[in-house]
CSV table of C-alpha atoms in Angstrom, one decimal:
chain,number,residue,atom,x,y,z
T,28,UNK,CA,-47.0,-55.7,-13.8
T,29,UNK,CA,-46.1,-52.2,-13.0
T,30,UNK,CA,-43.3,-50.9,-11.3
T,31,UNK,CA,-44.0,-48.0,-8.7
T,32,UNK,CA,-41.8,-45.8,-7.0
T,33,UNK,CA,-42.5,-44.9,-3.4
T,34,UNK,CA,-42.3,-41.1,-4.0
T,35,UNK,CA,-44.3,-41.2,-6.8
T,36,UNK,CA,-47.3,-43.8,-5.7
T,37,UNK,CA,-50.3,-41.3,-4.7
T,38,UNK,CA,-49.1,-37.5,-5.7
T,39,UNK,CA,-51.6,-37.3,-8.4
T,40,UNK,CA,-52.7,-33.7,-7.6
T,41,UNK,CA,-50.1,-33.1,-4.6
T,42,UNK,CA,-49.0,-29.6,-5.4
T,43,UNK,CA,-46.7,-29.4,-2.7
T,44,UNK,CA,-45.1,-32.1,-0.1
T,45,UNK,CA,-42.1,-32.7,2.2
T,46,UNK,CA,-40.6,-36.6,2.0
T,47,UNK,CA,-38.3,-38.8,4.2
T,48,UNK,CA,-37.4,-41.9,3.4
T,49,UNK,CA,-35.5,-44.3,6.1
T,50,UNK,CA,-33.8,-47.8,5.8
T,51,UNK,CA,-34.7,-50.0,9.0
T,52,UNK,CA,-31.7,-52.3,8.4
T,53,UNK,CA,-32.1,-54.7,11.7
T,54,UNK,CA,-36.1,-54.8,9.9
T,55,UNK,CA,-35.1,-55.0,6.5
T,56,UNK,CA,-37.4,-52.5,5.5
T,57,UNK,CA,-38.0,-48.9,4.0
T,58,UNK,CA,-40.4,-46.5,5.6
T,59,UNK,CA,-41.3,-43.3,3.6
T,60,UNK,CA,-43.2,-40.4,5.1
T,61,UNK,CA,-44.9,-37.9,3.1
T,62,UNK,CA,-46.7,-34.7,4.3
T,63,UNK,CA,-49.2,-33.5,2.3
T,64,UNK,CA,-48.6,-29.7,2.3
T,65,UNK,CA,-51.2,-28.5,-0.5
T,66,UNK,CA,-53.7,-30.8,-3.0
T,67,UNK,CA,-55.4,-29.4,-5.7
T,68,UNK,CA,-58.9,-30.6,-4.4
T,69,UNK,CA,-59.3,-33.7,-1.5
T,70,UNK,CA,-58.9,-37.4,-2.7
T,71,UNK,CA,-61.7,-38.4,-1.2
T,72,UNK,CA,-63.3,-42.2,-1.5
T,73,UNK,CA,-67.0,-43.6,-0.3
T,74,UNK,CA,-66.2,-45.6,2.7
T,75,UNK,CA,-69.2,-47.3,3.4
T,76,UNK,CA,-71.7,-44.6,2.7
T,77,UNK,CA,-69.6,-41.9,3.8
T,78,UNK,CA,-67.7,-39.7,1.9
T,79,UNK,CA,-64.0,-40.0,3.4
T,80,UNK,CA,-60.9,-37.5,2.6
T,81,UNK,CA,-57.4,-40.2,2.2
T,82,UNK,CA,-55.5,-37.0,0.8
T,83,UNK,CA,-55.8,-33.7,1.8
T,84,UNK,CA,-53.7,-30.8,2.8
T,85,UNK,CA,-51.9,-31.5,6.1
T,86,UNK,CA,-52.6,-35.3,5.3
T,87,UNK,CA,-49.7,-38.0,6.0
T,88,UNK,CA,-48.7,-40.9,3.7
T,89,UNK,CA,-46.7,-43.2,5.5
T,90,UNK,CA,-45.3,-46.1,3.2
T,91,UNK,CA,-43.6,-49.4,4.7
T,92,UNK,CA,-41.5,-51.8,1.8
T,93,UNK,CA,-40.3,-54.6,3.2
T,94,UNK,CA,-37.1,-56.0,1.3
T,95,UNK,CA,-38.5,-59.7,2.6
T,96,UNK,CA,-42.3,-59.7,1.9
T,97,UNK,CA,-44.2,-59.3,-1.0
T,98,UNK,CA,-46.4,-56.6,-0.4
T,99,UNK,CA,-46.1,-52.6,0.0
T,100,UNK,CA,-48.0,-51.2,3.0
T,101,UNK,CA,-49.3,-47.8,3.1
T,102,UNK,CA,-51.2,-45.8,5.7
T,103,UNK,CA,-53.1,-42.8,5.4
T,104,UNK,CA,-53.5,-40.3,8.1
T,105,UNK,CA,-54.8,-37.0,8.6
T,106,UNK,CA,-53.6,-33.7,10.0
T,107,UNK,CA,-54.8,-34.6,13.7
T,108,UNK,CA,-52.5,-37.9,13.0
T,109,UNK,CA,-55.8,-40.6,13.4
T,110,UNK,CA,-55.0,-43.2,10.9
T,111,UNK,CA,-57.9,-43.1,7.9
T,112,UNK,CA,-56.6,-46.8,6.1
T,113,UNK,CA,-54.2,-48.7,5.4
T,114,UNK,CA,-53.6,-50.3,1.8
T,115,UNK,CA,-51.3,-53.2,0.9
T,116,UNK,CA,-49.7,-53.8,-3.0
T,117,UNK,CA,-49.5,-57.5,-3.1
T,118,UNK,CA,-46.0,-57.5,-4.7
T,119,UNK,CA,-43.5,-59.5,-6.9
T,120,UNK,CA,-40.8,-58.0,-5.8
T,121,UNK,CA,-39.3,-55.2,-3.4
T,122,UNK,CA,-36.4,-53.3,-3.6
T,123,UNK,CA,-34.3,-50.0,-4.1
T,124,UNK,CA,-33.7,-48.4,-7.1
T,125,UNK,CA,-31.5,-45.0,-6.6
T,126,UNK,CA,-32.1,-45.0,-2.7
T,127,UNK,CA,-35.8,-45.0,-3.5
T,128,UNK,CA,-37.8,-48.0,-2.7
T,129,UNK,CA,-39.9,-49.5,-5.3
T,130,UNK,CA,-42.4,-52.6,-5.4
T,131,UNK,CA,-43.3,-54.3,-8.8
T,132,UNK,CA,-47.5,-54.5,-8.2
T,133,UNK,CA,-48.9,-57.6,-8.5
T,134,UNK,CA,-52.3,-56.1,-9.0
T,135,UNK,CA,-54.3,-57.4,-6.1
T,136,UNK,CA,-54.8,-54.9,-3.0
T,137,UNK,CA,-56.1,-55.9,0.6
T,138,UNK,CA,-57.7,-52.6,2.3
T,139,UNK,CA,-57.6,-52.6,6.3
T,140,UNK,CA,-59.8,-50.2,8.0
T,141,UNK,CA,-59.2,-51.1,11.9
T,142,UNK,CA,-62.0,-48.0,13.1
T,143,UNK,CA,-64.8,-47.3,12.9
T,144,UNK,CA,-65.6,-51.7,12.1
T,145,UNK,CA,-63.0,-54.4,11.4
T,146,UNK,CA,-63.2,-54.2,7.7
T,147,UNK,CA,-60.5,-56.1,5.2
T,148,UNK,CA,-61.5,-55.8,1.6
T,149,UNK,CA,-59.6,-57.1,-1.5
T,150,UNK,CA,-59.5,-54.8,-4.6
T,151,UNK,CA,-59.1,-55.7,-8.1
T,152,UNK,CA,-59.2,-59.6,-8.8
T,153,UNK,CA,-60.7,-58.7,-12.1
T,154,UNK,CA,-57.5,-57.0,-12.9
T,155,UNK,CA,-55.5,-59.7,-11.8
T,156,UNK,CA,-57.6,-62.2,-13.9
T,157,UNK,CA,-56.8,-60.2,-16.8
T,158,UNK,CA,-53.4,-60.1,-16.2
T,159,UNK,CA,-53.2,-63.5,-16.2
T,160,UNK,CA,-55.2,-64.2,-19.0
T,161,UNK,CA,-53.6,-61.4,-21.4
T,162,UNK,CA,-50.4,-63.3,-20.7
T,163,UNK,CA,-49.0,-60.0,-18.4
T,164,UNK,CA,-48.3,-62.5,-16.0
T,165,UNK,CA,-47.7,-66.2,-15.6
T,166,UNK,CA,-49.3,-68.4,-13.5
T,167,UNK,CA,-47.1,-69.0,-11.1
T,168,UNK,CA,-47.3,-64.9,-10.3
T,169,UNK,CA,-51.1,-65.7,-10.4
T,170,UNK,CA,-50.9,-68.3,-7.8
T,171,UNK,CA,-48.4,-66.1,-5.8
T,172,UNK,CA,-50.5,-63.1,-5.8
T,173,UNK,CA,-53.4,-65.2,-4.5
T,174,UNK,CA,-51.3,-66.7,-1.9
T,175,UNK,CA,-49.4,-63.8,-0.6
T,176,UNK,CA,-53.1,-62.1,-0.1
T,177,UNK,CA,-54.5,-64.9,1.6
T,178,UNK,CA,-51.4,-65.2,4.3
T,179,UNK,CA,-51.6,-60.9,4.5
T,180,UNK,CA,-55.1,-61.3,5.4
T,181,UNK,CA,-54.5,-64.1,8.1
T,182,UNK,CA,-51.6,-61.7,9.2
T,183,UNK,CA,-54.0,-58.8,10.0
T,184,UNK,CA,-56.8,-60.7,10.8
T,185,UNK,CA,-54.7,-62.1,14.2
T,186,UNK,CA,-52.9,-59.0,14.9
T,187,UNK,CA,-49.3,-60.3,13.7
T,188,UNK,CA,-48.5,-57.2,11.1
T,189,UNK,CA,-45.7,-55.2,12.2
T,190,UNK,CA,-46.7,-52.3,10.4
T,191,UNK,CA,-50.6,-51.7,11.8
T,192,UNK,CA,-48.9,-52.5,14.9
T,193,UNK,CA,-46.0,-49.9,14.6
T,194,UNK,CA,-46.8,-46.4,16.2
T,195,UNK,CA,-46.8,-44.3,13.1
T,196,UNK,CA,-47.5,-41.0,15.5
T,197,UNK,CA,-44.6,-41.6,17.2
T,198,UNK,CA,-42.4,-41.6,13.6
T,199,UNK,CA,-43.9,-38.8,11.9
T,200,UNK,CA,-43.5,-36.9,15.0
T,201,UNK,CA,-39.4,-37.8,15.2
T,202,UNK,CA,-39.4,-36.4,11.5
T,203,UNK,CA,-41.8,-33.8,11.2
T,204,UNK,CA,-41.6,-31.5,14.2
């Protein structure tokens, strides 16, 4: 399992960026904006035979930890604010650490892409298999992982996640003017 900070999770290559985190306390959640000011070169990712830019300069990261779910959600948008993806961390736990939200990864990850097509993926079973079998993890975690996914899924799949259905425009716009 790893544990990942919020402002650290995708700044590989971020030369320069501007962050805000917030606490939702009626939500019980963190939200965590980053602007992308300058990259070294694009992150960019083939997205069903297109090449597609996640990270870029002018690019948003906006990250949602909820302190009563097991998962990290994490949209990427560009500079014209259209959302590119979104990316959940199935999680073992959430929390703060420092006022910085954290999530310990619990390797699987579901991808949502809402536009062009209604595409969910899951990522990295084979990493979760090997965590399991090279005793990183037990497998009750196993199990949990598995579980947490397959609800997420259901979640997105009938519209019920609050954080596709949040208006992420509207936030970044009542922090970055």
């Amino acid at each position: 399992m790893r544990k990942k900070t919020i402002s650290k999770t995708y700044m590989r290559g971020v030369t320069d960026w501007e962050f805000i985190s917030i606490k939702r306390k009626e939500e019980n959640f963190h939200i965590c904006i980053k602007k992308i000011n300058e990259v070294d070169k694009p992150f960019i990712l083939d997205r069903y035979g297109k090449e597609t830019a996640f990270i870029d300069n002018g690019y948003y990261i906006v990250e949602f930890t909820p302190l009563n779910e097991l998962y990290n959600a994490r949209a990427f948008l560009d500079k014209n604010l259209d959302i590119i993806g979104y990316y959940f961390d199935i999680s073992l736990e959430n929390g703060v650490e420092d006022c910085i939200p954290y999530y310990d990864d619990l390797y699987l990850d579901v991808i949502y892409d809402g536009k062009p097509k209604f595409v969910i993926e899951i990522e990295d079973k084979d990493e979760l298999e090997e965590a399991l079998n090279s005793g990183k993890i037990t497998q009750e975690q196993y199990d949990l992982a598995n579980k947490k996914c397959s609800d997420l899924v259901e979640e997105i799949v009938s519209n019920r996640n609050i954080f596709i259905n949040m208006n992420i425009k509207d936030l970044i716009h009542k922090y970055f003017k």
